[in-house]
Short mmCIF file of C-alpha atoms in Angstrom, two decimals:
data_model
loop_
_atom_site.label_atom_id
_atom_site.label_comp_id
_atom_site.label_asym_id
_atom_site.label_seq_id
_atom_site.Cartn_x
_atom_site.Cartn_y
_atom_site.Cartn_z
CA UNK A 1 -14.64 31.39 -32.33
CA UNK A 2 -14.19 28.19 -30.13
CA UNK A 3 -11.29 27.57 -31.78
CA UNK A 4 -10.08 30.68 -31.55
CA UNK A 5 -10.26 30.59 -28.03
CA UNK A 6 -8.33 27.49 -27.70
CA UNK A 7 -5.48 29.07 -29.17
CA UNK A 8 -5.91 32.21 -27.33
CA UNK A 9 -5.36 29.91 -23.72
CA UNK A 10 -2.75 28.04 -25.54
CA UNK A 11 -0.67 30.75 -25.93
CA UNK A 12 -1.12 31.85 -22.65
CA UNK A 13 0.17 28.72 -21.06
CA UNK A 14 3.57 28.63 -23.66
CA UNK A 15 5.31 30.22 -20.82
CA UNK A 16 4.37 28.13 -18.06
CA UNK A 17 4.64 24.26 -19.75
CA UNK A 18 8.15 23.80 -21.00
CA UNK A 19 8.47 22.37 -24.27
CA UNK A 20 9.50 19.11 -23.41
CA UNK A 21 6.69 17.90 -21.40
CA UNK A 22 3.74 19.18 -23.78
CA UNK A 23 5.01 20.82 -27.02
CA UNK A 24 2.96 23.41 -28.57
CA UNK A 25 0.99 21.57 -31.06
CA UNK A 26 0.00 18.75 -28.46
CA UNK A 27 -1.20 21.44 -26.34
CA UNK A 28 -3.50 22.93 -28.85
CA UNK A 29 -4.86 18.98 -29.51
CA UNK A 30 -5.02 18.39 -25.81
CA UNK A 31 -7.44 21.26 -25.07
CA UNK A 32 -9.49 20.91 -28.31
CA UNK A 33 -9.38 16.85 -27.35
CA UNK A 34 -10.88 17.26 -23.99
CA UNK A 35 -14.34 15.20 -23.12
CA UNK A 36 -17.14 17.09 -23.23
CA UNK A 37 -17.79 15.17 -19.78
CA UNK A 38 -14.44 16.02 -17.94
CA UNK A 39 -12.70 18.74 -17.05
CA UNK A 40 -9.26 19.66 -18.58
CA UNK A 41 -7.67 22.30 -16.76
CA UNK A 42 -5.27 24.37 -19.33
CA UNK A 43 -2.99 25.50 -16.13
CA UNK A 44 -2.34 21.59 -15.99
CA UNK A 45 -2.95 19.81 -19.73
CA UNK A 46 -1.73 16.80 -19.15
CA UNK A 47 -4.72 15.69 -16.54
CA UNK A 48 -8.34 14.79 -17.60
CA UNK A 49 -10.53 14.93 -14.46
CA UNK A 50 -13.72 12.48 -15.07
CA UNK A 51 -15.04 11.90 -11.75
CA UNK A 52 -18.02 12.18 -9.91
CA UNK A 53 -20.07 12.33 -13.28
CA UNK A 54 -22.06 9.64 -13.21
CA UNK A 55 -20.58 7.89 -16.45
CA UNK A 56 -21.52 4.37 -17.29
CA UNK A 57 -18.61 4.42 -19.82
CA UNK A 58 -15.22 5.43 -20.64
CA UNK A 59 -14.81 8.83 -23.17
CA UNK A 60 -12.31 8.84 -25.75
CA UNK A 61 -9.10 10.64 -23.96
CA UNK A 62 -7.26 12.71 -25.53
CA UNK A 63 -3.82 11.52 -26.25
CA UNK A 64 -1.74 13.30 -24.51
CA UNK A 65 -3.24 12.66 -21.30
CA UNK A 66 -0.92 11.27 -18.42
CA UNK A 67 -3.38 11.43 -15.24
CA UNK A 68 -6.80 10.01 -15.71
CA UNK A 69 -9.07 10.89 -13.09
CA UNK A 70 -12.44 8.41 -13.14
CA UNK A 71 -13.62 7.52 -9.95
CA UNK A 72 -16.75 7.33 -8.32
CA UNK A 73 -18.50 7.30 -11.40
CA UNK A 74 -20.52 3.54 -12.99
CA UNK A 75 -18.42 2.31 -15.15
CA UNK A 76 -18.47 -1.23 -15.42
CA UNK A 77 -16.33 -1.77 -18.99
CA UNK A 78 -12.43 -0.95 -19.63
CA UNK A 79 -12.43 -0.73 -23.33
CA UNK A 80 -8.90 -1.03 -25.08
CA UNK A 81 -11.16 1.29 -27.48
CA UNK A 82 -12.10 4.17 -24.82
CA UNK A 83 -7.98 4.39 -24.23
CA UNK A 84 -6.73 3.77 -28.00
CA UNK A 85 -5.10 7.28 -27.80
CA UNK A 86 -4.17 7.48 -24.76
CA UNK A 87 -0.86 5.80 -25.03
CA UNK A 88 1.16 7.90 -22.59
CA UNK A 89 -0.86 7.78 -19.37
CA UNK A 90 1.33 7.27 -16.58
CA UNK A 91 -1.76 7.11 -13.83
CA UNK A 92 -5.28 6.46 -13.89
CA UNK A 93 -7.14 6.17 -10.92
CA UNK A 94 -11.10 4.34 -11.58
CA UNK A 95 -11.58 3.71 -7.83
CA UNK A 96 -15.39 2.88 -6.92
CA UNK A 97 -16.80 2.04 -10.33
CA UNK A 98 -18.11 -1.35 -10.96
CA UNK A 99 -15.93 -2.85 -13.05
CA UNK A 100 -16.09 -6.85 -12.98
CA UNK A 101 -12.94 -9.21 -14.64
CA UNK A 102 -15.55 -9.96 -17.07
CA UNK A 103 -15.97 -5.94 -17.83
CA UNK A 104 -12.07 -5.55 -18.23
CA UNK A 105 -11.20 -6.20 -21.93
CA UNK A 106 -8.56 -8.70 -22.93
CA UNK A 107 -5.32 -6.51 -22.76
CA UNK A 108 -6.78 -3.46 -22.27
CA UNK A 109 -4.19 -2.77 -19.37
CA UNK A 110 -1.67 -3.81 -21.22
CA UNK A 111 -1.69 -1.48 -23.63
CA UNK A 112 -1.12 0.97 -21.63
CA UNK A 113 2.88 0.52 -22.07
CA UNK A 114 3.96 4.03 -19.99
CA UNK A 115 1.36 3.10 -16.64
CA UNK A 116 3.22 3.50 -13.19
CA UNK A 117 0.17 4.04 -10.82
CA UNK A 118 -3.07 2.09 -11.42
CA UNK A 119 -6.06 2.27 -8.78
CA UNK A 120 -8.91 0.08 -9.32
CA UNK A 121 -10.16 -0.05 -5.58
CA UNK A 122 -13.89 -0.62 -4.23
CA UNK A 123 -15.26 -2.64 -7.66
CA UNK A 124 -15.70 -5.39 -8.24
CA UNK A 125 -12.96 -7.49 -9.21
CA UNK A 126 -12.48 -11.91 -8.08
CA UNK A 127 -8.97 -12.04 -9.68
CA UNK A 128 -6.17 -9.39 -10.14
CA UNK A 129 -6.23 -8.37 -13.52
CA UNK A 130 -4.00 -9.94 -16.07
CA UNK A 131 -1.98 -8.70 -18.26
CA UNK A 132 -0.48 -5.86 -16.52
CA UNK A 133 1.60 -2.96 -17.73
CA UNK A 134 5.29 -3.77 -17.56
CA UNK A 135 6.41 -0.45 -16.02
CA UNK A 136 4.05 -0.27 -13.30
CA UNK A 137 4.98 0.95 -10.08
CA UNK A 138 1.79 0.92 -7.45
CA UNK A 139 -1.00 -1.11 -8.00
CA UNK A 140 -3.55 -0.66 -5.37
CA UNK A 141 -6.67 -3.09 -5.60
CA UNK A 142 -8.40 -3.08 -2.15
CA UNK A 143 -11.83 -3.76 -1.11
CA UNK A 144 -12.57 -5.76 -4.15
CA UNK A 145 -13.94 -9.62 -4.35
CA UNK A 146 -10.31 -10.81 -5.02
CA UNK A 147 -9.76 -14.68 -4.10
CA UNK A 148 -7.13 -15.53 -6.93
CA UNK A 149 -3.65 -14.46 -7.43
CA UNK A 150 -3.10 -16.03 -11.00
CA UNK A 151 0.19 -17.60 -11.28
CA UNK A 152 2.25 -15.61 -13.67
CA UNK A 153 0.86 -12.39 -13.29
CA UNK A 154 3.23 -10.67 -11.76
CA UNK A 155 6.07 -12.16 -14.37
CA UNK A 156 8.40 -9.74 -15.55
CA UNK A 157 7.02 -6.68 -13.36
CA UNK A 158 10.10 -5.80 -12.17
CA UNK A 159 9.16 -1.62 -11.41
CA UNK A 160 6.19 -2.74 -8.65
CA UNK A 161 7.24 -1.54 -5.34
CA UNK A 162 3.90 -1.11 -3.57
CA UNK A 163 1.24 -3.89 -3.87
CA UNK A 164 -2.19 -3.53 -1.94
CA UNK A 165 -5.34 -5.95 -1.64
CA UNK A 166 -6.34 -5.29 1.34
CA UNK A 167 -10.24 -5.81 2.23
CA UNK A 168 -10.51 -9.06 -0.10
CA UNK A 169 -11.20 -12.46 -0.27
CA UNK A 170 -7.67 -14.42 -0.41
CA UNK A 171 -7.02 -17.51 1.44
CA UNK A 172 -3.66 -18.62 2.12
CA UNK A 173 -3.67 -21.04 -0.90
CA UNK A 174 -4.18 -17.92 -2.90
CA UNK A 175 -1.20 -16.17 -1.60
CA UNK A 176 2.08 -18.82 -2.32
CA UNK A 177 5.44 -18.35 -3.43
CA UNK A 178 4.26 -19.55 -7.04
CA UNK A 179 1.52 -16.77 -7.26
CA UNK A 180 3.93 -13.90 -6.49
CA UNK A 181 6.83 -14.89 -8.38
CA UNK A 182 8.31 -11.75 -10.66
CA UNK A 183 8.10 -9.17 -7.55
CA UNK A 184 11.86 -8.98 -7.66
CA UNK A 185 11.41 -5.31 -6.15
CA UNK A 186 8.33 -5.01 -4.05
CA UNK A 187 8.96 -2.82 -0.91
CA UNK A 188 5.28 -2.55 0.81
CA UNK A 189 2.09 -5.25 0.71
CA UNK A 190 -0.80 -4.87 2.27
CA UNK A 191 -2.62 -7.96 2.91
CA UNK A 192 -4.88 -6.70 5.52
CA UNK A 193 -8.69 -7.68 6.10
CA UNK A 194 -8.52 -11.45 3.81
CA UNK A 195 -8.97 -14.87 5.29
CA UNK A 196 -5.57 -15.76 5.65
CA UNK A 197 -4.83 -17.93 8.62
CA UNK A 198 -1.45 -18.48 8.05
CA UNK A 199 1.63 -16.34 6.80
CA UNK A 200 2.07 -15.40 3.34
CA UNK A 201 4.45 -16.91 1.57
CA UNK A 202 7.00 -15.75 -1.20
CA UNK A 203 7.28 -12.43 -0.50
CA UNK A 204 10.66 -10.99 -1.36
CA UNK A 205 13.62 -10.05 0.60
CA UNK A 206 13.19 -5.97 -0.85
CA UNK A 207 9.90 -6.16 1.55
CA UNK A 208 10.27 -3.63 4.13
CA UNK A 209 6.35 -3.21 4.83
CA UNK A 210 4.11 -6.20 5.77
CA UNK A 211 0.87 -5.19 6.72
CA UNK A 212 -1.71 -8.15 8.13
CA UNK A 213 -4.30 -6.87 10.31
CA UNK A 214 -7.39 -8.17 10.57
CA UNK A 215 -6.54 -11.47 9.58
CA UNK A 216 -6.83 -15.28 11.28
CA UNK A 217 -3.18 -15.78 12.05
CA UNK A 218 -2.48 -18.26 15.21
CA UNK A 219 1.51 -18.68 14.52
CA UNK A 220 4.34 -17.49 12.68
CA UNK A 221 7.37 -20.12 11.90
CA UNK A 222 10.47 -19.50 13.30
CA UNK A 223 12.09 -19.09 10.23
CA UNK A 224 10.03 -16.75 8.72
CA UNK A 225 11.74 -13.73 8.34
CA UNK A 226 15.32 -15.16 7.53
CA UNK A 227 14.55 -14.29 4.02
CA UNK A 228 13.40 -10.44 5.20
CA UNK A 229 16.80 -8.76 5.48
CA UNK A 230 15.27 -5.37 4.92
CA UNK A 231 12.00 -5.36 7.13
CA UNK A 232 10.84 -2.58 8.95
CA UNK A 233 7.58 -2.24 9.82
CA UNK A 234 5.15 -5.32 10.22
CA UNK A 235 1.85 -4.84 11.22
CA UNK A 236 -0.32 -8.15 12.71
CA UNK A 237 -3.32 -6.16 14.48
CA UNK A 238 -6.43 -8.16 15.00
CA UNK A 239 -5.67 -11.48 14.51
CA UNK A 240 -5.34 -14.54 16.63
CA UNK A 241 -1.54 -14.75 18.09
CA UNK A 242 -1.20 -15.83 21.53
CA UNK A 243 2.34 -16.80 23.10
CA UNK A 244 2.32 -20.10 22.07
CA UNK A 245 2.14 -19.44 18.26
CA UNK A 246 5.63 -16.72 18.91
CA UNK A 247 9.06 -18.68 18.68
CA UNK A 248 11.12 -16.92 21.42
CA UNK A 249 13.23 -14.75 19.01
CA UNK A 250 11.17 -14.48 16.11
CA UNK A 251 10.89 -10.62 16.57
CA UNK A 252 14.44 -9.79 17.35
CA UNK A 253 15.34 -8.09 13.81
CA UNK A 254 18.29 -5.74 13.63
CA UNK A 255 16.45 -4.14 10.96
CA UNK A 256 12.57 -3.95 12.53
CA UNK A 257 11.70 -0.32 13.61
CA UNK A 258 7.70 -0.77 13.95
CA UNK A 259 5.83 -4.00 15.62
CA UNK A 260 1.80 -3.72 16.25
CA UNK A 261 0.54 -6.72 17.52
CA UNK A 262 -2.75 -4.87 18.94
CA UNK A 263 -6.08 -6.80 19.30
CA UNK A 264 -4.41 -10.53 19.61
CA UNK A 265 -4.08 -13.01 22.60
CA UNK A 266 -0.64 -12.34 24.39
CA UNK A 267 -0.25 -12.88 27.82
CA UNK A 268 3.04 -12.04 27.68
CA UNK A 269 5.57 -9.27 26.25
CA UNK A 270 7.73 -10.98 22.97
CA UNK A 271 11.15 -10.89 22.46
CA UNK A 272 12.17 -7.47 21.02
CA UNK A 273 15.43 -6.54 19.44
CA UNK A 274 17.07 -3.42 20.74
CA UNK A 275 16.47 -1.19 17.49
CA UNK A 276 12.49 -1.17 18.05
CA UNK A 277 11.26 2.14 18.05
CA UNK A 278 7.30 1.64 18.18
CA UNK A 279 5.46 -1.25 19.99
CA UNK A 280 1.66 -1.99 20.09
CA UNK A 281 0.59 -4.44 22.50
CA UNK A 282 -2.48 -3.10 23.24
CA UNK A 283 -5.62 -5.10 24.11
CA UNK A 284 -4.15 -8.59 24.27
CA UNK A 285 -4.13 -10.50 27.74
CA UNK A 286 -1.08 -8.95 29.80
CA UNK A 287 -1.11 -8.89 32.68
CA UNK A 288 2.30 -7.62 33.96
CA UNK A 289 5.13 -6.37 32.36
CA UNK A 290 8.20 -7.65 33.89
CA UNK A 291 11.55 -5.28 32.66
CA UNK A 292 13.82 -8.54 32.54
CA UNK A 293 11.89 -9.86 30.12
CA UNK A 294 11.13 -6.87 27.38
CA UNK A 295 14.22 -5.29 28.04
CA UNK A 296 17.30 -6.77 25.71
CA UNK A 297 20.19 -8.50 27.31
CA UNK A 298 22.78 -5.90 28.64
CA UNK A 299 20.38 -3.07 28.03
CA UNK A 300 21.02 -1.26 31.46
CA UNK A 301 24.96 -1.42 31.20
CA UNK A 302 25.20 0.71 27.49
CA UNK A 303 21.97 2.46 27.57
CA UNK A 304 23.66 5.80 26.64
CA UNK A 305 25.85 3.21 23.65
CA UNK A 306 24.29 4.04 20.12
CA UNK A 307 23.58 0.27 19.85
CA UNK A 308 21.47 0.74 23.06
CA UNK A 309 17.51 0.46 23.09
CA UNK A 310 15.57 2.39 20.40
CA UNK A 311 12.09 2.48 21.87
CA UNK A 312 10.74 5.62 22.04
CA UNK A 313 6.83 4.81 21.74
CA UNK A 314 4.80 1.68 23.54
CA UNK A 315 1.09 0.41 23.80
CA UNK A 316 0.01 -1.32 26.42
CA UNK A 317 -3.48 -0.12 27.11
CA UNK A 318 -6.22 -2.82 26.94
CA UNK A 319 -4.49 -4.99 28.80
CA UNK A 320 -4.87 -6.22 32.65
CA UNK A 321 -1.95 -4.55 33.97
CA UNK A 322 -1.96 -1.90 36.43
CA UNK A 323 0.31 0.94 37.59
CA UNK A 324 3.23 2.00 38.41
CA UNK A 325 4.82 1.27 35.42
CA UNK A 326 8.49 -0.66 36.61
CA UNK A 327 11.22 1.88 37.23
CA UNK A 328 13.63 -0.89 35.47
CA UNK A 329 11.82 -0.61 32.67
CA UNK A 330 12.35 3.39 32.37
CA UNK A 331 15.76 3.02 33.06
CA UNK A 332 15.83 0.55 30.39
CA UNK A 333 14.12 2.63 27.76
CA UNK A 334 15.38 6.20 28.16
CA UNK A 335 14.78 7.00 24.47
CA UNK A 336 11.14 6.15 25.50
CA UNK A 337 8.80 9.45 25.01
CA UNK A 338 5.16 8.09 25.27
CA UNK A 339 4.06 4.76 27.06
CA UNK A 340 0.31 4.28 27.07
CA UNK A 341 -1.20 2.21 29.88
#
């Protein structure tokens, strides 16, 4: 009767799956297949949703599985064995388990040739895991006990584009130019919440998203972003920059559209470059903000000129500075729409 049923919701779904995402026959297996302790949903066959169930392991998945949903269960093993079928995930998400780098078997990741998303946040983890699929696109790792980047591990990942460990343990000899070689194609890192007191190094010029908050950053070399054609947003909230530790021009990209500096030691406004479009300065040291010196050079002459001044949103609250706000520094910004102070 069971099995009768099966083919009965089967049938139903012919009409809604087209053929060559699930054929017929790997529909009727997929249902049949599904863990007794998940959910398989026939309107959507190829997910398995495992979480919130309290599982201390991983259940055999059915093979024709591409989203794996296990988090916040207990699992503290990934088995090659558990996923031996399940060859054409494409995402698996086993955030808040407690799974250690002892718990994660020797290539267990690896085999798992078709993976584009992997989320292994809040467990347990000292090192990033090694060997990783080839074809993976995101691999978010935060709030684990990271402190080592092994050197290599990112060889020959050419598809990741989105890399994020925030809310770990590295230290800036953890994060070097050897340890990220292979990111040939990484767009956003998230570094935010380590011990870094210094800059990361090696990051490729594809970055457009740094993100470094919470951090123990006193300077940034002059040079730093020469090899950052394509950055646009960097974030540096919460760390230790005063003036001192800011070359004069470091901040005047072409390319930068978002700077947040909130939460640091300026007494002063930086440099910016005339395509800014969002500035946080909030809660540093400021104490007056004087339009000659945040506006760019020739500013008030071609203000209505496309290659005049972008901003359209700036922080200064948290500061010491008092209104008015300058009228020079309206007539300056005119694409400005919100200034907090």
């Amino acid at each position: 009767m069971e099995w009768l049923m099966v083919a009965f919701v089967a049938l139903l779904l012919t009409s809604q799956v087209r053929s060559e995402e699930i054929p017929y026959e790997h529909l009727i297996s997929q249902i049949s297949a599904c863990p007794k302790e998940c959910h398989c949903p026939p309107s959507f066959p190829n997910a398995v949703y495992c979480d919130n169930k309290g599982l201390k392991r991983i259940p055999d998945i059915p093979p024709y599985t591409w989203y794996l949903y296990l988090q916040n269960n207990l699992i503290d093993v990934l088995s090659a064995d558990a996923l031996r079928n399940a060859t054409q995930l494409r995402w698996i998400n086993l955030n808040r388990n407690k799974i250690t780098g002892e718990g994660l078997e020797a290539d267990a990741l690896k085999a798992m040739s078709n993976l584009v998303h992997l989320y292994m946040e809040d467990n347990l983890l000292t090192s990033i895991p090694s060997p990783l699929p080839a074809k993976l696109e995101q691999l978010r790792l935060s709030r684990n006990r990271i402190s080592k980047i092994p050197p290599g591990v990112f060889s020959g990942m050419d598809h990741l584009t989105l890399l994020d460990l925030q809310g770990n343990k590295l230290q800036d000899d953890a994060v070097t130019e050897v340890n990220l070689k292979g990111l040939k194609n990484l767009i956003q890192i998230n570094l935010a919440k380590n011990q870094l007191n210094t800059m990361p190094l090696g990051l490729p010029p594809t970055t457009t998203q740094i993100f470094l908050d919470s951090n123990n950053i006193e300077r940034i070399p002059a040079e730093y972003f020469k090899g950052l054609p394509k950055l646009v947003s960097l974030r540096l909230n919460r760390n230790k920059l005063a003036n001192g530790g800011i070359p004069k021009n470091v901040f005047n990209l072409s390319s930068i559209l978002d700077l947040q500096l909130s939460h640091n030691q300026l007494t002063e406004i930086p440099v910016i470059s005339s395509g800014l479009e969002h500035l946080h300065l909030d809660h540093n040291k400021i104490k007056s903000v004087n339009s000659s010196d945040i506006c760019p050079p020739g500013s008030l002459d071609d203000y209505l000129d496309e290659n005049g001044p972008r901003l359209r949103y700036l922080r200064l609250d948290g500061n010491e500075i008092n209104p008015p706000i300058p009228r020079e520094l309206m007539m300056c910004f005119r694409l400005l729409r919100a200034i907090v102070i």
